[in-house]
């Protein structure tokens, strides 16, 4: 699956909703806010799934 920049994704194993910010060295670069600051990390495409249709967790 190819993700577009600004698309919402999550890690298949669970985790926060993230925004795709780009691609580098075959990895998908993502950013998210963890309540304290903006975090960023790169993932393999096969580790991610689209965040569409998922419900937000209420705090």
C-alpha angles and dihedrals in degrees: 000000000000117000125209124228108267092024117135115240141167133202111261090231090057133270143125126325108262138188121232108236101175150307129271132168091352092305130115111237114215137181132196140165115245098190093268105051146331114292127195135192140158122238137185111255092242090059093061137070132191114273092213116123095017117128121236116247111238118229 
